[in-house]
CSV table of C-alpha atoms in Angstrom, one decimal:
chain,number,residue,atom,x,y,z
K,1,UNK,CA,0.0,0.0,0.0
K,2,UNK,CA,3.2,2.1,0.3
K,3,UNK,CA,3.7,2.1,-3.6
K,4,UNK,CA,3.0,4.5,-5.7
K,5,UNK,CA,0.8,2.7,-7.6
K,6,UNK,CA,-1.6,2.6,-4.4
K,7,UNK,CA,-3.6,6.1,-6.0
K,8,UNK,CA,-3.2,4.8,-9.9
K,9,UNK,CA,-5.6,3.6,-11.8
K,10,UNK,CA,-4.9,-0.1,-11.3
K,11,UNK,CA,-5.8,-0.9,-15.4
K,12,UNK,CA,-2.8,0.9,-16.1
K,13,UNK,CA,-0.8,-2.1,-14.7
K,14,UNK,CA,-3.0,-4.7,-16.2
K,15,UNK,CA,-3.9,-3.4,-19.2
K,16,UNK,CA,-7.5,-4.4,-21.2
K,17,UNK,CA,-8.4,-7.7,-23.0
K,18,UNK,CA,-8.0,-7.0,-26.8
K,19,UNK,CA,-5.5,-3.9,-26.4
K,20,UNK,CA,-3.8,-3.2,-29.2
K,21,UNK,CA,-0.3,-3.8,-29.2
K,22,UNK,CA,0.6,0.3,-29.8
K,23,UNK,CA,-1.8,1.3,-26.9
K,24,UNK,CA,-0.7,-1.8,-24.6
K,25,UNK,CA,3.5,-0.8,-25.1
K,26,UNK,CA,2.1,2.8,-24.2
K,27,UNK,CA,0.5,2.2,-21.2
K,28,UNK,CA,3.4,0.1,-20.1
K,29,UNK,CA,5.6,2.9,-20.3
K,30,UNK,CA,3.1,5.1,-18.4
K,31,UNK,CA,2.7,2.6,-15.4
K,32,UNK,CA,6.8,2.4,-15.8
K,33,UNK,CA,7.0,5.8,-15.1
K,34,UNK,CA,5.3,5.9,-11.9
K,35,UNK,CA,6.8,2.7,-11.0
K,36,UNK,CA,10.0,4.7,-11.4
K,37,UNK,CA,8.9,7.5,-8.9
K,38,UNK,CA,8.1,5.0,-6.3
K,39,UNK,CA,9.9,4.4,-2.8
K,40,UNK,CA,9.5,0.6,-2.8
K,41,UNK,CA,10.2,0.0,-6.4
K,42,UNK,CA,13.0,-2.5,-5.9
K,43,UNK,CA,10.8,-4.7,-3.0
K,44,UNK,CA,8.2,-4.5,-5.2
K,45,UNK,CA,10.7,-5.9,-7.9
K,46,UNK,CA,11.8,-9.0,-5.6
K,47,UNK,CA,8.3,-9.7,-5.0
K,48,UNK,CA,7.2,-9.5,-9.1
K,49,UNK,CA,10.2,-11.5,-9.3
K,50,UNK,CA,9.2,-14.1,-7.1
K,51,UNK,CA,6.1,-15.1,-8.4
K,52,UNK,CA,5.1,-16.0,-11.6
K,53,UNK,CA,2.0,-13.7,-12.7
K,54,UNK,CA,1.5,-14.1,-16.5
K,55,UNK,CA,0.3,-9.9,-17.3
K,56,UNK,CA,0.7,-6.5,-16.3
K,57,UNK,CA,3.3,-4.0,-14.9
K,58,UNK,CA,4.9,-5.3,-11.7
K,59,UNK,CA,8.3,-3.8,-10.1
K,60,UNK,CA,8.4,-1.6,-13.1
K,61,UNK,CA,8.3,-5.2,-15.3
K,62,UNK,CA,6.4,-6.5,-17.6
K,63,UNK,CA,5.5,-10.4,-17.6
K,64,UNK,CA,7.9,-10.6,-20.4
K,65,UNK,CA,10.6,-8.9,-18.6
K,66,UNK,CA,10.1,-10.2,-15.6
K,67,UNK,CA,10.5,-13.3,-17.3
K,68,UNK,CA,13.6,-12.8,-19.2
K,69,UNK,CA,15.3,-11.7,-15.6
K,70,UNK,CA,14.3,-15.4,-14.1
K,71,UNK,CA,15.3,-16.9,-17.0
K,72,UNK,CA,18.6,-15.0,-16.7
K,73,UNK,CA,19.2,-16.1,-12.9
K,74,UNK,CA,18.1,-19.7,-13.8
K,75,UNK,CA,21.5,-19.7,-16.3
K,76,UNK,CA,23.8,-18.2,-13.4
């Protein structure tokens, strides 16, 4: 509840069924942003990072990234 995404509109994270793929990698950078202004961005990170939700903006990630950054520490 600390995060700054606590006042945000919580679509912005998750996005809409159907989005189109300019409007979804637009909205990603907007909840980025105010992922990027917030004071537990990198517990929120470890968190994303520890489970394995399929959509949205989590830790300033998206599913894909968060993803590539397991798949990345499965390798090391």
């Amino acid at each position: 509840m600390a995060g700054a995404c606590a006042s945000a509109d919580r679509q912005l994270f998750l996005g809409y069924p159907g989005e189109p793929v300019v409007a979804r990698l637009a909205r990603e950078e907007d909840a980025k942003r105010v992922c990027a202004r917030c004071s537990v961005l990198l517990e929120c990170r470890a968190s994303a990072l520890a489970e394995s939700a399929p959509v949205g903006v989590r830790g300033g990630l998206t599913a894909n990234e968060r993803g590539a950054v397991r798949r990345r520490r499965a390798h090391h």
